[in-house]
mmCIF file of N, CA and C in Angstrom:
data_model
loop_
_atom_site.group_PDB
_atom_site.id
_atom_site.type_symbol
_atom_site.label_atom_id
_atom_site.label_comp_id
_atom_site.label_asym_id
_atom_site.label_seq_id
_atom_site.Cartn_x
_atom_site.Cartn_y
_atom_site.Cartn_z
ATOM 1 N N MET A 296 -48.278 -15.923 -5.744
ATOM 2 C CA MET A 296 -47.778 -14.784 -6.481
ATOM 3 C C MET A 296 -46.373 -15.097 -7.003
ATOM 4 N N LEU A 297 -46.124 -14.795 -8.259
ATOM 5 C CA LEU A 297 -44.813 -15.037 -8.850
ATOM 6 C C LEU A 297 -43.819 -13.984 -8.378
ATOM 7 N N PRO A 298 -42.562 -14.380 -8.211
ATOM 8 C CA PRO A 298 -41.556 -13.395 -7.794
ATOM 9 C C PRO A 298 -41.262 -12.408 -8.916
ATOM 10 N N ASN A 299 -40.766 -11.273 -8.549
ATOM 11 C CA ASN A 299 -40.298 -10.288 -9.525
ATOM 12 C C ASN A 299 -38.942 -10.743 -10.041
ATOM 13 N N ALA A 300 -38.554 -10.214 -11.196
ATOM 14 C CA ALA A 300 -37.269 -10.611 -11.767
ATOM 15 C C ALA A 300 -36.625 -9.445 -12.495
ATOM 16 N N PHE A 301 -35.311 -9.426 -12.452
ATOM 17 C CA PHE A 301 -34.509 -8.571 -13.313
ATOM 18 C C PHE A 301 -34.006 -9.489 -14.417
ATOM 19 N N VAL A 302 -34.281 -9.125 -15.667
ATOM 20 C CA VAL A 302 -33.965 -9.984 -16.800
ATOM 21 C C VAL A 302 -33.095 -9.223 -17.792
ATOM 22 N N THR A 303 -32.066 -9.894 -18.295
ATOM 23 C CA THR A 303 -31.243 -9.313 -19.349
ATOM 24 C C THR A 303 -31.022 -10.365 -20.419
ATOM 25 N N LEU A 304 -30.537 -9.938 -21.572
ATOM 26 C CA LEU A 304 -30.295 -10.833 -22.700
ATOM 27 C C LEU A 304 -28.833 -10.734 -23.119
ATOM 28 N N LEU A 305 -28.202 -11.887 -23.260
ATOM 29 C CA LEU A 305 -26.807 -11.946 -23.691
ATOM 30 C C LEU A 305 -26.761 -12.656 -25.043
ATOM 31 N N THR A 306 -26.316 -11.952 -26.086
ATOM 32 C CA THR A 306 -26.277 -12.532 -27.428
ATOM 33 C C THR A 306 -24.863 -12.737 -27.941
ATOM 34 N N SER A 307 -23.870 -12.361 -27.142
ATOM 35 C CA SER A 307 -22.480 -12.501 -27.552
ATOM 36 C C SER A 307 -21.599 -12.630 -26.314
ATOM 37 N N PRO A 308 -20.555 -13.463 -26.378
ATOM 38 C CA PRO A 308 -19.636 -13.550 -25.240
ATOM 39 C C PRO A 308 -18.999 -12.208 -24.882
ATOM 40 N N SER A 309 -18.908 -11.306 -25.849
ATOM 41 C CA SER A 309 -18.300 -10.004 -25.559
ATOM 42 C C SER A 309 -19.151 -9.164 -24.598
ATOM 43 N N TYR A 310 -20.433 -9.542 -24.418
ATOM 44 C CA TYR A 310 -21.301 -8.819 -23.485
ATOM 45 C C TYR A 310 -21.225 -9.384 -22.060
ATOM 46 N N LEU A 311 -20.436 -10.440 -21.853
ATOM 47 C CA LEU A 311 -20.330 -11.056 -20.525
ATOM 48 C C LEU A 311 -19.923 -10.059 -19.435
ATOM 49 N N PRO A 312 -18.919 -9.212 -19.642
ATOM 50 C CA PRO A 312 -18.559 -8.267 -18.573
ATOM 51 C C PRO A 312 -19.741 -7.381 -18.148
ATOM 52 N N GLY A 313 -20.538 -6.946 -19.097
ATOM 53 C CA GLY A 313 -21.692 -6.119 -18.759
ATOM 54 C C GLY A 313 -22.714 -6.877 -17.932
ATOM 55 N N ALA A 314 -22.948 -8.150 -18.268
ATOM 56 C CA ALA A 314 -23.888 -8.968 -17.504
ATOM 57 C C ALA A 314 -23.384 -9.199 -16.079
ATOM 58 N N LEU A 315 -22.073 -9.362 -15.930
ATOM 59 C CA LEU A 315 -21.499 -9.564 -14.591
ATOM 60 C C LEU A 315 -21.581 -8.289 -13.762
ATOM 61 N N VAL A 316 -21.344 -7.148 -14.388
ATOM 62 C CA VAL A 316 -21.460 -5.868 -13.679
ATOM 63 C C VAL A 316 -22.907 -5.631 -13.263
ATOM 64 N N LEU A 317 -23.847 -5.941 -14.153
ATOM 65 C CA LEU A 317 -25.266 -5.780 -13.817
ATOM 66 C C LEU A 317 -25.629 -6.627 -12.609
ATOM 67 N N LEU A 318 -25.236 -7.896 -12.601
ATOM 68 C CA LEU A 318 -25.530 -8.774 -11.468
ATOM 69 C C LEU A 318 -24.911 -8.235 -10.187
ATOM 70 N N HIS A 319 -23.649 -7.844 -10.251
ATOM 71 C CA HIS A 319 -22.964 -7.312 -9.077
ATOM 72 C C HIS A 319 -23.687 -6.080 -8.534
ATOM 73 N N SER A 320 -24.105 -5.196 -9.426
ATOM 74 C CA SER A 320 -24.799 -3.974 -9.010
ATOM 75 C C SER A 320 -26.136 -4.291 -8.350
ATOM 76 N N LEU A 321 -26.882 -5.232 -8.921
ATOM 77 C CA LEU A 321 -28.176 -5.612 -8.336
ATOM 78 C C LEU A 321 -27.996 -6.199 -6.941
ATOM 79 N N LEU A 322 -27.007 -7.070 -6.797
ATOM 80 C CA LEU A 322 -26.778 -7.708 -5.498
ATOM 81 C C LEU A 322 -26.205 -6.726 -4.480
ATOM 82 N N GLU A 323 -25.469 -5.734 -4.950
ATOM 83 C CA GLU A 323 -24.956 -4.703 -4.047
ATOM 84 C C GLU A 323 -26.090 -3.813 -3.542
ATOM 85 N N LEU A 324 -27.042 -3.519 -4.417
ATOM 86 C CA LEU A 324 -28.190 -2.692 -4.021
ATOM 87 C C LEU A 324 -29.169 -3.446 -3.128
ATOM 88 N N HIS A 325 -29.199 -4.781 -3.276
ATOM 89 C CA HIS A 325 -30.130 -5.623 -2.516
ATOM 90 C C HIS A 325 -29.352 -6.773 -1.890
ATOM 91 N N PRO A 326 -28.572 -6.504 -0.839
ATOM 92 C CA PRO A 326 -27.681 -7.537 -0.295
ATOM 93 C C PRO A 326 -28.369 -8.608 0.550
ATOM 94 N N GLU A 327 -29.614 -8.396 0.972
ATOM 95 C CA GLU A 327 -30.272 -9.361 1.852
ATOM 96 C C GLU A 327 -30.418 -10.713 1.160
ATOM 97 N N LYS A 328 -30.273 -11.769 1.949
ATOM 98 C CA LYS A 328 -30.313 -13.121 1.400
ATOM 99 C C LYS A 328 -31.682 -13.460 0.808
ATOM 100 N N SER A 329 -32.748 -13.058 1.460
ATOM 101 C CA SER A 329 -34.089 -13.398 0.973
ATOM 102 C C SER A 329 -34.618 -12.268 0.087
ATOM 103 N N ARG A 330 -34.015 -12.128 -1.089
ATOM 104 C CA ARG A 330 -34.442 -11.081 -2.021
ATOM 105 C C ARG A 330 -35.845 -11.387 -2.516
ATOM 106 N N ASP A 331 -36.557 -10.353 -2.868
ATOM 107 C CA ASP A 331 -37.907 -10.550 -3.397
ATOM 108 C C ASP A 331 -37.900 -10.524 -4.929
ATOM 109 N N PHE A 332 -36.747 -10.836 -5.536
ATOM 110 C CA PHE A 332 -36.658 -10.912 -6.986
ATOM 111 C C PHE A 332 -35.654 -11.986 -7.380
ATOM 112 N N LYS A 333 -35.783 -12.445 -8.604
ATOM 113 C CA LYS A 333 -34.830 -13.381 -9.193
ATOM 114 C C LYS A 333 -34.002 -12.635 -10.234
ATOM 115 N N THR A 334 -32.799 -13.113 -10.467
ATOM 116 C CA THR A 334 -31.975 -12.577 -11.553
ATOM 117 C C THR A 334 -31.980 -13.621 -12.671
ATOM 118 N N VAL A 335 -32.324 -13.170 -13.872
ATOM 119 C CA VAL A 335 -32.473 -14.073 -15.004
ATOM 120 C C VAL A 335 -31.652 -13.543 -16.176
ATOM 121 N N CYS A 336 -30.828 -14.398 -16.737
ATOM 122 C CA CYS A 336 -30.058 -14.026 -17.915
ATOM 123 C C CYS A 336 -30.480 -14.943 -19.061
ATOM 124 N N LEU A 337 -31.087 -14.355 -20.080
ATOM 125 C CA LEU A 337 -31.426 -15.087 -21.290
ATOM 126 C C LEU A 337 -30.201 -15.092 -22.189
ATOM 127 N N VAL A 338 -29.913 -16.235 -22.805
ATOM 128 C CA VAL A 338 -28.769 -16.339 -23.710
ATOM 129 C C VAL A 338 -29.216 -17.001 -25.014
ATOM 130 N N THR A 339 -28.548 -16.657 -26.094
ATOM 131 C CA THR A 339 -28.780 -17.330 -27.369
ATOM 132 C C THR A 339 -27.662 -18.351 -27.563
ATOM 133 N N PRO A 340 -27.960 -19.643 -27.332
ATOM 134 C CA PRO A 340 -26.922 -20.671 -27.407
ATOM 135 C C PRO A 340 -26.222 -20.752 -28.766
ATOM 136 N N GLU A 341 -26.869 -20.289 -29.819
ATOM 137 C CA GLU A 341 -26.240 -20.314 -31.142
ATOM 138 C C GLU A 341 -25.058 -19.357 -31.221
ATOM 139 N N THR A 342 -25.072 -18.318 -30.385
ATOM 140 C CA THR A 342 -24.023 -17.296 -30.455
ATOM 141 C C THR A 342 -23.239 -17.127 -29.154
ATOM 142 N N VAL A 343 -23.642 -17.809 -28.107
ATOM 143 C CA VAL A 343 -22.962 -17.720 -26.804
ATOM 144 C C VAL A 343 -22.445 -19.110 -26.452
ATOM 145 N N ASP A 344 -21.143 -19.228 -26.211
ATOM 146 C CA ASP A 344 -20.548 -20.535 -25.967
ATOM 147 C C ASP A 344 -20.793 -21.038 -24.546
ATOM 148 N N ALA A 345 -20.537 -22.329 -24.357
ATOM 149 C CA ALA A 345 -20.772 -22.984 -23.066
ATOM 150 C C ALA A 345 -19.922 -22.376 -21.954
ATOM 151 N N LYS A 346 -18.716 -21.949 -22.264
ATOM 152 C CA LYS A 346 -17.835 -21.339 -21.256
ATOM 153 C C LYS A 346 -18.468 -20.056 -20.701
ATOM 154 N N THR A 347 -19.046 -19.255 -21.578
ATOM 155 C CA THR A 347 -19.697 -18.014 -21.149
ATOM 156 C C THR A 347 -20.929 -18.317 -20.297
ATOM 157 N N ILE A 348 -21.715 -19.312 -20.712
ATOM 158 C CA ILE A 348 -22.899 -19.703 -19.946
ATOM 159 C C ILE A 348 -22.477 -20.197 -18.561
ATOM 160 N N GLY A 349 -21.398 -20.975 -18.506
ATOM 161 C CA GLY A 349 -20.876 -21.442 -17.213
ATOM 162 C C GLY A 349 -20.439 -20.293 -16.325
ATOM 163 N N ALA A 350 -19.827 -19.273 -16.925
ATOM 164 C CA ALA A 350 -19.381 -18.110 -16.147
ATOM 165 C C ALA A 350 -20.570 -17.359 -15.556
ATOM 166 N N LEU A 351 -21.667 -17.289 -16.305
ATOM 167 C CA LEU A 351 -22.877 -16.630 -15.786
ATOM 168 C C LEU A 351 -23.421 -17.391 -14.581
ATOM 169 N N ARG A 352 -23.489 -18.704 -14.711
ATOM 170 C CA ARG A 352 -24.007 -19.528 -13.605
ATOM 171 C C ARG A 352 -23.093 -19.423 -12.383
ATOM 172 N N LYS A 353 -21.797 -19.488 -12.615
ATOM 173 C CA LYS A 353 -20.837 -19.414 -11.509
ATOM 174 C C LYS A 353 -20.908 -18.058 -10.807
ATOM 175 N N ALA A 354 -21.189 -17.002 -11.568
ATOM 176 C CA ALA A 354 -21.265 -15.657 -10.989
ATOM 177 C C ALA A 354 -22.461 -15.493 -10.057
ATOM 178 N N GLY A 355 -23.501 -16.324 -10.258
ATOM 179 C CA GLY A 355 -24.626 -16.262 -9.332
ATOM 180 C C GLY A 355 -25.974 -15.879 -9.912
ATOM 181 N N TRP A 356 -26.097 -15.839 -11.245
ATOM 182 C CA TRP A 356 -27.424 -15.607 -11.820
ATOM 183 C C TRP A 356 -28.342 -16.718 -11.342
ATOM 184 N N ASP A 357 -29.565 -16.366 -10.906
ATOM 185 C CA ASP A 357 -30.514 -17.378 -10.426
ATOM 186 C C ASP A 357 -30.911 -18.331 -11.549
ATOM 187 N N LEU A 358 -31.165 -17.794 -12.725
ATOM 188 C CA LEU A 358 -31.551 -18.602 -13.875
ATOM 189 C C LEU A 358 -30.779 -18.138 -15.107
ATOM 190 N N VAL A 359 -30.280 -19.092 -15.871
ATOM 191 C CA VAL A 359 -29.687 -18.812 -17.178
ATOM 192 C C VAL A 359 -30.489 -19.665 -18.157
ATOM 193 N N ILE A 360 -31.196 -18.999 -19.061
ATOM 194 C CA ILE A 360 -32.145 -19.680 -19.938
ATOM 195 C C ILE A 360 -31.764 -19.454 -21.394
ATOM 196 N N GLY A 361 -31.673 -20.528 -22.149
ATOM 197 C CA GLY A 361 -31.401 -20.425 -23.580
ATOM 198 C C GLY A 361 -32.664 -20.045 -24.341
ATOM 199 N N VAL A 362 -32.529 -19.110 -25.258
ATOM 200 C CA VAL A 362 -33.649 -18.680 -26.096
ATOM 201 C C VAL A 362 -33.186 -18.624 -27.547
ATOM 202 N N GLU A 363 -34.147 -18.719 -28.465
ATOM 203 C CA GLU A 363 -33.816 -18.603 -29.881
ATOM 204 C C GLU A 363 -33.775 -17.140 -30.272
ATOM 205 N N PRO A 364 -32.833 -16.775 -31.128
ATOM 206 C CA PRO A 364 -32.792 -15.380 -31.585
ATOM 207 C C PRO A 364 -33.996 -15.078 -32.474
ATOM 208 N N ILE A 365 -34.446 -13.851 -32.420
ATOM 209 C CA ILE A 365 -35.539 -13.392 -33.264
ATOM 210 C C ILE A 365 -34.932 -12.499 -34.335
ATOM 211 N N GLY A 366 -35.112 -12.876 -35.563
ATOM 212 C CA GLY A 366 -34.578 -12.080 -36.666
ATOM 213 C C GLY A 366 -35.429 -10.848 -36.910
ATOM 214 N N SER A 367 -34.798 -9.820 -37.421
ATOM 215 C CA SER A 367 -35.525 -8.583 -37.698
ATOM 216 C C SER A 367 -35.808 -8.418 -39.187
ATOM 217 N N GLY A 368 -35.530 -9.452 -39.967
ATOM 218 C CA GLY A 368 -35.787 -9.369 -41.393
ATOM 219 C C GLY A 368 -34.743 -8.538 -42.111
ATOM 220 N N SER A 369 -34.908 -8.404 -43.408
ATOM 221 C CA SER A 369 -33.904 -7.693 -44.197
ATOM 222 C C SER A 369 -33.834 -6.216 -43.841
ATOM 223 N N GLY A 370 -34.972 -5.611 -43.466
ATOM 224 C CA GLY A 370 -34.949 -4.198 -43.070
ATOM 225 C C GLY A 370 -34.092 -3.973 -41.836
ATOM 226 N N GLY A 371 -34.218 -4.866 -40.871
ATOM 227 C CA GLY A 371 -33.408 -4.758 -39.665
ATOM 228 C C GLY A 371 -31.942 -5.010 -39.935
ATOM 229 N N GLU A 372 -31.666 -5.969 -40.809
ATOM 230 C CA GLU A 372 -30.277 -6.257 -41.156
ATOM 231 C C GLU A 372 -29.634 -5.073 -41.865
ATOM 232 N N ASN A 373 -30.382 -4.404 -42.716
ATOM 233 C CA ASN A 373 -29.858 -3.207 -43.387
ATOM 234 C C ASN A 373 -29.530 -2.122 -42.366
ATOM 235 N N GLY A 374 -30.397 -1.954 -41.363
ATOM 236 C CA GLY A 374 -30.157 -0.962 -40.319
ATOM 237 C C GLY A 374 -28.911 -1.286 -39.519
ATOM 238 N N LEU A 375 -28.691 -2.567 -39.234
ATOM 239 C CA LEU A 375 -27.489 -2.959 -38.493
ATOM 240 C C LEU A 375 -26.237 -2.690 -39.307
ATOM 241 N N ARG A 376 -26.288 -2.912 -40.610
ATOM 242 C CA ARG A 376 -25.138 -2.624 -41.456
ATOM 243 C C ARG A 376 -24.794 -1.140 -41.412
ATOM 244 N N LEU A 377 -25.814 -0.295 -41.356
ATOM 245 C CA LEU A 377 -25.566 1.148 -41.275
ATOM 246 C C LEU A 377 -24.852 1.517 -39.993
ATOM 247 N N MET A 378 -25.118 0.754 -38.914
ATOM 248 C CA MET A 378 -24.481 1.010 -37.620
ATOM 249 C C MET A 378 -23.116 0.337 -37.519
ATOM 250 N N GLY A 379 -22.714 -0.411 -38.545
ATOM 251 C CA GLY A 379 -21.421 -1.062 -38.510
ATOM 252 C C GLY A 379 -21.431 -2.392 -37.799
ATOM 253 N N GLU A 380 -22.604 -2.972 -37.573
ATOM 254 C CA GLU A 380 -22.713 -4.269 -36.879
ATOM 255 C C GLU A 380 -22.574 -5.410 -37.842
#
């Protein structure tokens, strides 16, 4: 049986504090050493630098995995512009 996992996605170094708080909260809620879940942080290497990836690993994420960004096409880009992104 595969272990359960808590997974998040980091697409910008500015989201690092949130990823660290999430990890801290998960480990605080489940302090036992033999947890029945893994913590996984997906990152987009095109937009997240090596220093940020190193900080995630040092903080204690079980897995830090690089993934390719998925574009949302021109319709999605227009929506992001409306939100000021």
